[in-house]
Short mmCIF file of C-alpha atoms and ligand atoms in Angstrom, two decimals:
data_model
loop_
_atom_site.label_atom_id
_atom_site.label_comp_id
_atom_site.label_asym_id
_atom_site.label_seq_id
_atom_site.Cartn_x
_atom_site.Cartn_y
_atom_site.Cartn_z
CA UNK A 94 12.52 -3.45 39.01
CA UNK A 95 16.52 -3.74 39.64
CA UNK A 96 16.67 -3.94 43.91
CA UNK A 97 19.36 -1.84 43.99
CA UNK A 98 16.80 1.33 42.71
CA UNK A 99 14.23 0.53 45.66
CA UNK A 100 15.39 3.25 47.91
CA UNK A 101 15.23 5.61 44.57
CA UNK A 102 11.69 7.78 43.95
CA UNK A 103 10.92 5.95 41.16
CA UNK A 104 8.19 7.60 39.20
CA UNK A 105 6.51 5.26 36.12
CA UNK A 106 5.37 6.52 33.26
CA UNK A 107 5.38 4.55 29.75
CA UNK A 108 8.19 3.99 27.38
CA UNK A 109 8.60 6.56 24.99
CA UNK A 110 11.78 6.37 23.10
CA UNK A 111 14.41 3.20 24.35
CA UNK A 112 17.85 4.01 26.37
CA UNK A 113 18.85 4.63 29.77
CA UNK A 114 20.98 7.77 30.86
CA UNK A 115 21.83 8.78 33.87
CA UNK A 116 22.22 12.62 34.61
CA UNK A 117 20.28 15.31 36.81
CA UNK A 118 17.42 16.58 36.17
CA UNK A 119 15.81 20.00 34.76
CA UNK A 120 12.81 21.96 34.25
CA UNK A 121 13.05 24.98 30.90
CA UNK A 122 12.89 27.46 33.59
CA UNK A 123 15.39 26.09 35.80
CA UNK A 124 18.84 27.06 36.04
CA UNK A 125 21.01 25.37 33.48
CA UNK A 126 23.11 22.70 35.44
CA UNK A 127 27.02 22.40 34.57
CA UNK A 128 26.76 19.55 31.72
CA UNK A 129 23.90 17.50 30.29
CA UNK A 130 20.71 16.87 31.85
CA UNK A 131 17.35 15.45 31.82
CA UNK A 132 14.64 17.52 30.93
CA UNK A 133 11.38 17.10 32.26
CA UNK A 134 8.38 18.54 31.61
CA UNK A 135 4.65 19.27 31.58
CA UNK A 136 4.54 18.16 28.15
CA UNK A 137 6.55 19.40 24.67
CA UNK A 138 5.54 19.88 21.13
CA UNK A 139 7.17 18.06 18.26
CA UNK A 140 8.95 21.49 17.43
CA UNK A 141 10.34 21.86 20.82
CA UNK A 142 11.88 18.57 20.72
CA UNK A 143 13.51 18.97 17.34
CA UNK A 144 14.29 21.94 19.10
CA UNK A 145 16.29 20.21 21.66
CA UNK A 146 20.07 21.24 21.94
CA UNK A 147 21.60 17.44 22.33
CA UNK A 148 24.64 18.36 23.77
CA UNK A 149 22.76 19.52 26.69
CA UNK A 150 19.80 17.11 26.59
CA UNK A 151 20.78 13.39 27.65
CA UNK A 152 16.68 12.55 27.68
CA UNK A 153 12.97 13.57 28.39
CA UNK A 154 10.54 13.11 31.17
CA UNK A 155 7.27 14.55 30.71
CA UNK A 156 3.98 14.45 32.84
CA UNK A 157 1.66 14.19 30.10
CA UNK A 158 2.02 12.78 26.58
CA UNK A 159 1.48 9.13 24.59
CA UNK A 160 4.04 7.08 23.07
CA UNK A 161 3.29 6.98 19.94
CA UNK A 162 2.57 10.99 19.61
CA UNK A 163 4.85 12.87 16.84
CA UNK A 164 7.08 14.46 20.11
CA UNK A 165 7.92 10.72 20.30
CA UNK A 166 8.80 10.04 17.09
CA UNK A 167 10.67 12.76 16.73
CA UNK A 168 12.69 11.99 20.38
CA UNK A 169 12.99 8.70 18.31
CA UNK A 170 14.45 10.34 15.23
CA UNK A 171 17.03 12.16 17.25
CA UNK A 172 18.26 9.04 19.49
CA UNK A 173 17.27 10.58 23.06
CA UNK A 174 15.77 8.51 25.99
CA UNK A 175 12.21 9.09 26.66
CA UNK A 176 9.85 8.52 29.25
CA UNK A 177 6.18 10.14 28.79
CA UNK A 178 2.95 10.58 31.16
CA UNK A 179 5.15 9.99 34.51
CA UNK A 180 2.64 12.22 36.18
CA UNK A 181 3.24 15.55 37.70
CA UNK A 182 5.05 13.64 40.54
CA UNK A 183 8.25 14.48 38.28
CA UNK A 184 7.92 18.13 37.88
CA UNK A 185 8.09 18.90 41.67
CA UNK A 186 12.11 17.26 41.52
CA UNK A 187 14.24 19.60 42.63
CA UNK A 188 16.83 20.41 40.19
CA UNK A 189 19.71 18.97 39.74
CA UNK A 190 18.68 15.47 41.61
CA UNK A 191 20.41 12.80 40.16
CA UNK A 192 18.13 10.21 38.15
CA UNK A 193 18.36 7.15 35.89
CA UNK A 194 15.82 7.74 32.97
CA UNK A 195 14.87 4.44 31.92
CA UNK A 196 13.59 4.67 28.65
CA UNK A 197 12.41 1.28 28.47
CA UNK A 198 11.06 0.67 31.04
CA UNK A 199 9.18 3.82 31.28
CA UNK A 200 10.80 4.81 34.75
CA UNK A 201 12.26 7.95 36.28
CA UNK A 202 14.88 6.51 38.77
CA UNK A 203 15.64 9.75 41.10
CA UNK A 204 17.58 10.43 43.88
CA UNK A 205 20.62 8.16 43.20
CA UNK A 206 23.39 7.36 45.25
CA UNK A 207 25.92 4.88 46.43
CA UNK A 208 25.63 1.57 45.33
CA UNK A 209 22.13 2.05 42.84
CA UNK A 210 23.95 5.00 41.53
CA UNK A 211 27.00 3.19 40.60
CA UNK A 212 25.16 0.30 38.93
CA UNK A 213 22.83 2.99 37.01
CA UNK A 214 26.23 4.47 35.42
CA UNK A 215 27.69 0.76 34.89
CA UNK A 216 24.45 0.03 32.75
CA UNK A 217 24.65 3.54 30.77
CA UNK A 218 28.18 2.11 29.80
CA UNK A 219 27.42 -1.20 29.38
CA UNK A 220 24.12 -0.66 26.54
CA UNK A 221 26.85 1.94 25.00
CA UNK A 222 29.08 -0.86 23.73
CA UNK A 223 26.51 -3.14 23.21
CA UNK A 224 25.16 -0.69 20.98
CA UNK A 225 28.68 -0.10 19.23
CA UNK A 226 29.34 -3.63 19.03
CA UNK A 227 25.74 -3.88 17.18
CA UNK A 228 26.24 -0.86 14.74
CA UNK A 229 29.49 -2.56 13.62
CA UNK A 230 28.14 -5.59 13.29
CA UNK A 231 25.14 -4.28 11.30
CA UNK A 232 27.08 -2.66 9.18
CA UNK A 233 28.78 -5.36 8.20
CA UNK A 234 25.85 -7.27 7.12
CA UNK A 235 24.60 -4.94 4.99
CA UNK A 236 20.32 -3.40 4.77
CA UNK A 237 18.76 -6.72 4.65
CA UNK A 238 18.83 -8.97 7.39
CA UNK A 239 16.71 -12.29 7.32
CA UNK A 240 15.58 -10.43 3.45
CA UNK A 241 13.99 -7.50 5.25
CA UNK A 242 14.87 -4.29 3.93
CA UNK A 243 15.80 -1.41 6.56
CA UNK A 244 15.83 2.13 5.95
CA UNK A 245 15.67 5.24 8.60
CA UNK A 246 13.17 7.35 9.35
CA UNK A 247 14.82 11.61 9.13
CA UNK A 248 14.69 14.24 11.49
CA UNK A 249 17.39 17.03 10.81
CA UNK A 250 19.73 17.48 7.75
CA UNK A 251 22.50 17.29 10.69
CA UNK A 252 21.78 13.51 10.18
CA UNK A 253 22.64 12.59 7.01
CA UNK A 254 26.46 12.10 7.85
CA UNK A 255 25.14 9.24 10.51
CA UNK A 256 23.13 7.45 7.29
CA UNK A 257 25.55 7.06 5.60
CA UNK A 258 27.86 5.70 8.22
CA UNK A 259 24.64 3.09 9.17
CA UNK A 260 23.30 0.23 7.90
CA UNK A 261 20.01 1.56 6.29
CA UNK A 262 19.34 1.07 2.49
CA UNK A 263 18.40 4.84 2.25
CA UNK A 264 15.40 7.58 4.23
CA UNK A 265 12.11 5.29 4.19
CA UNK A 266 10.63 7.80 6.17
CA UNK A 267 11.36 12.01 5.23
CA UNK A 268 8.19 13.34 7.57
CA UNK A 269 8.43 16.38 5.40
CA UNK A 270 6.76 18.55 7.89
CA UNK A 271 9.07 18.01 10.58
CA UNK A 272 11.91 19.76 8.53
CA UNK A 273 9.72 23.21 8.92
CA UNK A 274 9.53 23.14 12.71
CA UNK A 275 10.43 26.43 13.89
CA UNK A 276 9.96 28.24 10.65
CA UNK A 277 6.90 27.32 9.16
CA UNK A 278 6.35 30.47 7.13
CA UNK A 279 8.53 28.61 4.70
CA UNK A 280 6.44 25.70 4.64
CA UNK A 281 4.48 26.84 1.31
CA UNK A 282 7.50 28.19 -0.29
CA UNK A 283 8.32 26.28 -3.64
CA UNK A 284 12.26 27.53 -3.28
CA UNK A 285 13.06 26.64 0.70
CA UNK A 286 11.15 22.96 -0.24
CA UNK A 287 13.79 22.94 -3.24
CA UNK A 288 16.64 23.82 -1.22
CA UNK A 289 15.98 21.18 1.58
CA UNK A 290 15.40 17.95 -1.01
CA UNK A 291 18.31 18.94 -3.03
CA UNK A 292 21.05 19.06 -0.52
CA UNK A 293 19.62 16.37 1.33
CA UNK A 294 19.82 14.12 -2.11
CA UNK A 295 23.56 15.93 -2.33
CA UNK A 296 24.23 14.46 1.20
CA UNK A 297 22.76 10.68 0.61
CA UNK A 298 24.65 10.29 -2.74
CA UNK A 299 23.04 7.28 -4.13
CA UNK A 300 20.41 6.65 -1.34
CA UNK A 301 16.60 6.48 -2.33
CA UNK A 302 14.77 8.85 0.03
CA UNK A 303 10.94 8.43 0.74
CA UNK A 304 9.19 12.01 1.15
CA UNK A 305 6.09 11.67 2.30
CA UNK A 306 4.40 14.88 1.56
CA UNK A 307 2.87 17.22 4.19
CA UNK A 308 0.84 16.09 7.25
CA UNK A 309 -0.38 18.82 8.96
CA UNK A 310 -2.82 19.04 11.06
CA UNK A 311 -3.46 16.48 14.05
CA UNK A 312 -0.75 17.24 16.76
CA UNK A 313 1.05 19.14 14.33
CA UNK A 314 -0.55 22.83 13.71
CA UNK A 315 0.92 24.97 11.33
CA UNK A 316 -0.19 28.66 12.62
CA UNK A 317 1.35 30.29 9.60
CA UNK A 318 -1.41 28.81 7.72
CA UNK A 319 -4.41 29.85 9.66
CA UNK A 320 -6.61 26.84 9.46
CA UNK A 321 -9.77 26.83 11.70
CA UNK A 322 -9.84 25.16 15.09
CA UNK A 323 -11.23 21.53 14.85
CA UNK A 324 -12.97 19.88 17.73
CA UNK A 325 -11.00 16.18 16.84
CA UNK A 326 -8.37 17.48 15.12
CA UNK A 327 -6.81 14.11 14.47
CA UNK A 328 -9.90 13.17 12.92
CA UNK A 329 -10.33 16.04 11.10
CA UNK A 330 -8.67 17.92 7.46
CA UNK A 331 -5.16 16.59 8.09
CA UNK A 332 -2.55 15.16 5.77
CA UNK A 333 -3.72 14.88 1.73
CA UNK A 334 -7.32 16.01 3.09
CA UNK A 335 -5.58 19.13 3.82
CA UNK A 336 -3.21 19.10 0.76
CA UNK A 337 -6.34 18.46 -1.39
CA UNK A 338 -8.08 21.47 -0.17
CA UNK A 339 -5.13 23.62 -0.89
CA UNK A 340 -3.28 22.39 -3.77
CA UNK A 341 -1.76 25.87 -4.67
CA UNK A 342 0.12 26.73 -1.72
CA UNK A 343 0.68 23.22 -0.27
CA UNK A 344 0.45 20.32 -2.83
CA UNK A 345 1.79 22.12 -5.94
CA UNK A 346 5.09 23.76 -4.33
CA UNK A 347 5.97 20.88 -2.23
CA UNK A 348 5.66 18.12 -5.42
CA UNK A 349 7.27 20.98 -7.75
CA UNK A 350 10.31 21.23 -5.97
CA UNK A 351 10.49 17.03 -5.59
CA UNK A 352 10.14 16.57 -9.17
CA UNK A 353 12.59 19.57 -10.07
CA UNK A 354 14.73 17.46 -7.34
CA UNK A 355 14.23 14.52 -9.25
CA UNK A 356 14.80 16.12 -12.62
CA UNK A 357 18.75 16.95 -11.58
CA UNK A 358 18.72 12.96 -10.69
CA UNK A 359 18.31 12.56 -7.06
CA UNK A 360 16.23 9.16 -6.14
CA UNK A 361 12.83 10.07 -4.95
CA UNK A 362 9.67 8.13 -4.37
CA UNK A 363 6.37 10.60 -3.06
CA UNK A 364 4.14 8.65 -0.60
CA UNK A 365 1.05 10.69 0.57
CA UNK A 366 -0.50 10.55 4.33
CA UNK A 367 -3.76 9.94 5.84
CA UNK A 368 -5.27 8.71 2.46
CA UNK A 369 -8.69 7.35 3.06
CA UNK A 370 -9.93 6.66 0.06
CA UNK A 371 -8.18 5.61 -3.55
CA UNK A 372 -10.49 9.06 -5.02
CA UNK A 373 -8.07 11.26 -3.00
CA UNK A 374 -5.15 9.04 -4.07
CA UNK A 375 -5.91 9.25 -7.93
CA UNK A 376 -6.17 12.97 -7.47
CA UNK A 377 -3.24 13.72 -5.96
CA UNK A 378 -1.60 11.23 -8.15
CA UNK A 379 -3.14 13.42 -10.67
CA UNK A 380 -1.97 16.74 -9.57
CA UNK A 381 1.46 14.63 -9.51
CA UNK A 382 1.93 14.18 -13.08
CA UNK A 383 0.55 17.02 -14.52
CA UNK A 384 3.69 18.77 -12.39
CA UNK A 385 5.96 16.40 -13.72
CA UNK A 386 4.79 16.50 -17.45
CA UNK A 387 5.38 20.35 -16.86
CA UNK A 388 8.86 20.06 -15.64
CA UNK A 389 9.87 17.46 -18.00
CA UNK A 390 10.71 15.33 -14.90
CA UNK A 391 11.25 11.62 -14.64
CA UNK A 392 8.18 9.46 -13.20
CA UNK A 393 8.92 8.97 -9.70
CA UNK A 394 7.23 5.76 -7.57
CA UNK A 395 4.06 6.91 -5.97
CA UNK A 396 2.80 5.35 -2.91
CA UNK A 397 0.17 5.86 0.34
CA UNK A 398 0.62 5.26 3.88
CA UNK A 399 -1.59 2.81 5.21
CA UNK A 400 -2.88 4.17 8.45
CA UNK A 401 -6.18 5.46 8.06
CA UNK A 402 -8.82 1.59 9.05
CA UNK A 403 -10.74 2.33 5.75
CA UNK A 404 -7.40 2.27 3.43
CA UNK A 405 -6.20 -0.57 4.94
CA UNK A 406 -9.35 -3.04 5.15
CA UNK A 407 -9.95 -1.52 1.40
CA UNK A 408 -6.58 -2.25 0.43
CA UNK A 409 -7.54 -4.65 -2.53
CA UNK A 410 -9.04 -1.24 -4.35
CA UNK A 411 -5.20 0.77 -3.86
CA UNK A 412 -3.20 -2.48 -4.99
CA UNK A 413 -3.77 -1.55 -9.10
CA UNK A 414 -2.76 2.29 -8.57
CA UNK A 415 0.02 2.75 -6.29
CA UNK A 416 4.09 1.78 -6.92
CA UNK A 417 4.54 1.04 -2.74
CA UNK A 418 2.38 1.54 0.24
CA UNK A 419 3.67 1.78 3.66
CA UNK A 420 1.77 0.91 6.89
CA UNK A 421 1.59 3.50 9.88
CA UNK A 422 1.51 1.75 12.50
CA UNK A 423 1.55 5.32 14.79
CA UNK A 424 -2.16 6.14 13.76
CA UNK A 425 -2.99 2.94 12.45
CA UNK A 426 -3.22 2.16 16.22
CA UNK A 427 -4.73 5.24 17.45
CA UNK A 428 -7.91 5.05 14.68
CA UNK A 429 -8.25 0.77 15.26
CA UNK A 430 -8.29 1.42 18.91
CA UNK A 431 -10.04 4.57 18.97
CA UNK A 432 -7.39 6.14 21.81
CA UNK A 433 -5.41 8.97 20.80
CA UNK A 434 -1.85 9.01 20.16
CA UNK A 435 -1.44 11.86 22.62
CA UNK A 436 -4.06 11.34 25.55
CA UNK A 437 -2.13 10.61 28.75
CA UNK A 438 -4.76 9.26 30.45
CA UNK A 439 -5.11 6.75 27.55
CA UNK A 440 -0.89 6.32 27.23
CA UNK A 441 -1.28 3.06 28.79
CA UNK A 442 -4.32 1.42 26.47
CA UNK A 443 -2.26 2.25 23.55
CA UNK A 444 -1.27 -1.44 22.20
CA UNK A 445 0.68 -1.26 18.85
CA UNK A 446 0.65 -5.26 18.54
CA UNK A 447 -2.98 -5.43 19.85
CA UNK A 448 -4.42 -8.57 18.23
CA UNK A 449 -6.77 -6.03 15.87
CA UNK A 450 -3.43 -4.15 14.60
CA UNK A 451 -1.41 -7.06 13.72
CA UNK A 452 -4.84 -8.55 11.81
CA UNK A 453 -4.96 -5.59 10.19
CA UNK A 454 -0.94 -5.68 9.32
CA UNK A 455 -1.77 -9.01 7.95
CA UNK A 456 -4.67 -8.53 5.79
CA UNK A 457 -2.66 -5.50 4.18
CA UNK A 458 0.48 -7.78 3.04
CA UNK A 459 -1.64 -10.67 2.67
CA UNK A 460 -3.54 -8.48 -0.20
CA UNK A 461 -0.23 -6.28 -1.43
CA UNK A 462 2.34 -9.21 -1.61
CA UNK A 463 0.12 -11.24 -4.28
CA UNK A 464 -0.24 -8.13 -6.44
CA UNK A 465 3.07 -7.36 -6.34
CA UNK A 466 3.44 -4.13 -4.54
CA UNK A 467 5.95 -3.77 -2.10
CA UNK A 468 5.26 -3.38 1.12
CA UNK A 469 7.21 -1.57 4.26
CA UNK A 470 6.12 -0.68 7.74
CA UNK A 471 7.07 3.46 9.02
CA UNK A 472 5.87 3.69 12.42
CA UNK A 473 7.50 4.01 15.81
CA UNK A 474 6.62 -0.19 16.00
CA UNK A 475 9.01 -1.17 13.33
CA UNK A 476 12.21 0.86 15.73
CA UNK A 477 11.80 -2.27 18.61
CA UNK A 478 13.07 -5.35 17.79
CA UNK A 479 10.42 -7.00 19.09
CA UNK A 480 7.59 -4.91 16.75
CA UNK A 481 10.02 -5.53 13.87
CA UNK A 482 10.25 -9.10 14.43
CA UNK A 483 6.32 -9.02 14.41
CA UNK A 484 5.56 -6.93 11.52
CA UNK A 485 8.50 -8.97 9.15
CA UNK A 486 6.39 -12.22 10.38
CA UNK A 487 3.38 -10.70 9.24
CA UNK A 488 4.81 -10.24 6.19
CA UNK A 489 6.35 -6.87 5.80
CA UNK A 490 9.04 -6.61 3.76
CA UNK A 491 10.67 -3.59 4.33
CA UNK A 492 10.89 -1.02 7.84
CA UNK A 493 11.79 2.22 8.19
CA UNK A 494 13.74 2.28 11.78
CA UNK A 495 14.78 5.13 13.62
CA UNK A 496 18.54 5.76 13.30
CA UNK A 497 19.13 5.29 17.01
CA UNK A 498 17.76 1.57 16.88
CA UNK A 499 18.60 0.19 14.01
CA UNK A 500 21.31 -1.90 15.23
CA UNK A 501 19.04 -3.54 17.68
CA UNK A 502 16.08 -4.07 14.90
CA UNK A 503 18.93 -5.88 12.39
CA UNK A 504 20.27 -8.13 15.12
CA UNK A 505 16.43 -9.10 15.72
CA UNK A 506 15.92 -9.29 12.33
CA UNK A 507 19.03 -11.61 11.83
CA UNK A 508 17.91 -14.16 14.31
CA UNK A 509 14.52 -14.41 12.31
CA UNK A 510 14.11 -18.17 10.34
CA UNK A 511 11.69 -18.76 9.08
CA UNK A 512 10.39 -21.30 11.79
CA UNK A 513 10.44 -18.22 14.04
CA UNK A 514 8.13 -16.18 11.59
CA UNK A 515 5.73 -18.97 11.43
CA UNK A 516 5.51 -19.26 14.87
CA UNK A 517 5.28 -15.28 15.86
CA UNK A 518 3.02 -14.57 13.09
CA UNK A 519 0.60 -17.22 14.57
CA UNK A 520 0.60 -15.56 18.48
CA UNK A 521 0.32 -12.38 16.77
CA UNK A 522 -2.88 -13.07 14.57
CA UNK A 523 -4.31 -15.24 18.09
CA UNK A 524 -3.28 -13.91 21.12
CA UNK A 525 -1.57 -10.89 19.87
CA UNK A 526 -0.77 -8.08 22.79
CA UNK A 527 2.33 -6.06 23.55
CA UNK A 528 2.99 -7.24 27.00
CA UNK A 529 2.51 -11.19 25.42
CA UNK A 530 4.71 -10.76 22.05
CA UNK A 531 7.48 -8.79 24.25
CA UNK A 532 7.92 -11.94 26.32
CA UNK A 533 7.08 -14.43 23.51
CA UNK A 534 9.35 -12.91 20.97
CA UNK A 535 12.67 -11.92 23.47
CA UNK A 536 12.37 -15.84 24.57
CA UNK A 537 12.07 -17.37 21.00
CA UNK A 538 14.73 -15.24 19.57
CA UNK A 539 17.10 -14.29 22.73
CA UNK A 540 16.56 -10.90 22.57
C1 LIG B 35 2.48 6.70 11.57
O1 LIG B 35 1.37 7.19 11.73
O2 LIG B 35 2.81 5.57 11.96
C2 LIG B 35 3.54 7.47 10.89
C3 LIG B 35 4.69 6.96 10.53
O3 LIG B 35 3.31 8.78 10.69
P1 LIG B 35 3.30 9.89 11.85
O4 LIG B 35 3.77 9.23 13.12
O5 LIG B 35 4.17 10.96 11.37
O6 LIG B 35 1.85 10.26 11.90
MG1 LIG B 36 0.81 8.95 10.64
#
């Protein structure tokens, strides 16, 4: 840690979401401060993140939480600072304290003044033009550095003016179900799923868009839809399981209005979550065209995520029926290690380049590149450089980055010979490790 913060409380938690701000702090319930502040809290939902007003929150503290849960990736989505399971330590700050909110290093710097408080602002500014100069130069280069293809992952229609001001080849990512937090009564309504594709396709022009269709369940409850209480929810009738069980109100509306969308032109592909088996991909693939025969729509590519252990050691039985697949690395972690994603006892275990993860990584692009199906990486991994460097080594050949970060990813990506993949792609199938590949991979490529 920086000297200068020793006399600062410092309270660690893990990284959730990369950046450093500096502002005080807040609790809901607390008065609002003049300005923008620091939230922290016991814990929040996805929705109450999406739910964040921006101009007022600079970044996110919380006691509990994992780093790769979906409040994460949506803190991701939306460019914010996040730190999660600091303890409770940080709800007992009285508000207003001034902190530094170190985002990667997983630190809650508070109580700030003099000299640590002047070199906490200096680095605020300092990663804000280093982050300009890296947009600009991203954008110059165009979606593909070192022949990896970027897109962005989507949080709120508010965003599409930023993609098409970055550097991403189009949405690689539209987490459909995060576009119904806060009114989820809609989320079975053919019309409101029509209205949301269609002026998002309006607002990308050209830009192919990803929609992966409903994942509900897991940390993401949909009350409006009254589904029993599971004891292991993540394990349990989530994603296509779900969709499967209820194609009238979930599967049917949701692909009707995509292939309506992609009817009046707009340039979809459907990719389908939590697929175990290549049985519940046929079927939905099924359901799929009979809707588009119907509508007289165009075919659109079909794909599954890869992030359920069976799909991806069973890969060699998806490679003749899908158009794409795309790894999550999110769960893909949680089910290899057997920790969940929002445990934050367990926030510290989680390893997304854990030797088993990036074997697994391998294996699937090792099996899809031969048959000829392209393959991309969606999780929170692919938005660090570092995870990007490691999954393009292992043979990736597209991500899907967070917004926020994909300046940093395409500089990483950039610096990538081929030399360099050979030699990551080895320590990741040996040694493998987060804490190893940070250190291996910021030396080789001078990160
Ligand atoms: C993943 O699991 O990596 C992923 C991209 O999906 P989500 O985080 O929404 O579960
Ligand atoms: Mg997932």
């Amino acid at each position: 840690m920086n000297r200068l913060f020793v006399n600062a409380e410092t309270h660690r938690g893990v990284s959730g979401t990369r950046g450093w701000v500096v502002a005080p702090v807040r609790r809901l319930s607390d008065p609002a401060p003049q300005g923008r502040y620091i939230l922290v809290a016991e814990d929040l939902t996805p929705a109450d993140t999406a739910g964040l007003d921006l101009t007022l929150v600079a970044g996110f503290c919380t006691a509990g939480g994992g780093p790769t849960s979906h409040t994460v990736q949506v803190a991701h989505g939306l460019g914010i600072p996040a730190v999660v399971a600091a303890g409770t330590g940080v709800l007992t700050l009285q508000p207003g304290t001034l902190c530094a909110l170190d985002g990667d290093g997983g630190l809650l710097h508070a109580g700030l003044d003099g000299p640590a408080l002047q070199a906490a602002t200096a680095r605020e500014r300092e990663q804000g033009e280093r982050d300009r100069l890296r947009h600009e130069a991203a954008l110059a280069a165009g979606p593909a550095p070192g022949g990896v293809t970027l897109s962005t992952t989507f949080v709120k229609p508010a965003q599409a003016a930023q993609l098409t001001r970055s550097a991403a080849s189009g949405i690689g990512l539209l987490a459909t179900e995060l576009l119904f937090l806060g009114r989820e009564h809609e989320i079975t309504d053919e019309a409101a799923h029509h209205r949301v594709y269609r002026d998002l396709v309006r607002m990308v022009g050209d830009a192919e868009i990803t929609v992966r269709t409903l994942d509900i369940g897991g940390d993401k409850p949909v009350p409006a839809l009254h589904l029993p209480q599971e004891d292991n929810s993540f394990l349990g009738v989530r994603g296509i399981r779900l969709a499967l069980r209820r194609p009238d109100d979930l599967l049917i509306p949701q692909l009707r209005a995509l292939y309506r969308v992609a009817a009046g032109g707009g340039r979809l592909r459907i990719m389908f979550p939590m697929v175990t088996t290549v049985g519940e991909f046929t079927r939905a693939a099924a359901i799929a065209e009979d809707v588009r025969v119907r509508l007289r729509a165009p075919r659109v590519p079909l794909g599954v995520m890869v992030e359920v252990p069976a799909c991806a050691l069973a890969v060699d039985h998806f490679v003749d029926h899908v158009d794409f697949l795309s790894i999550g690395t999110n769960d893909l972690t949680q089910y290899l290690l057997a920790a969940s994603r929002t445990n934050p006892a367990l926030a510290r275990d989680i390893d997304p380049l854990h030797v088993a993860v990036n074997r697994t990584v391998a294996h699937v692009a090792d099996t899809a590149g031969p048959a000829g199906v392209p393959l991309s990486a969606c999780g929170g991994l692919a938005a660090s450089p570092v995870g990007a460097a490691v999954l393009a080594s292992l043979g990736a050949g597209g991500l899907t980055v967070t917004l926020p970060a994909l300046p940093a990813v395409h500089e990483a990506l950039t610096r990538l010979s081929e030399d360099a993949r050979q030699a990551i792609r080895h320590e990741a199938l040996t040694t493998g490790g987060t804490a190893h590949l940070t250190q291996y991979v910021t030396t080789l490529l001078g990160l």
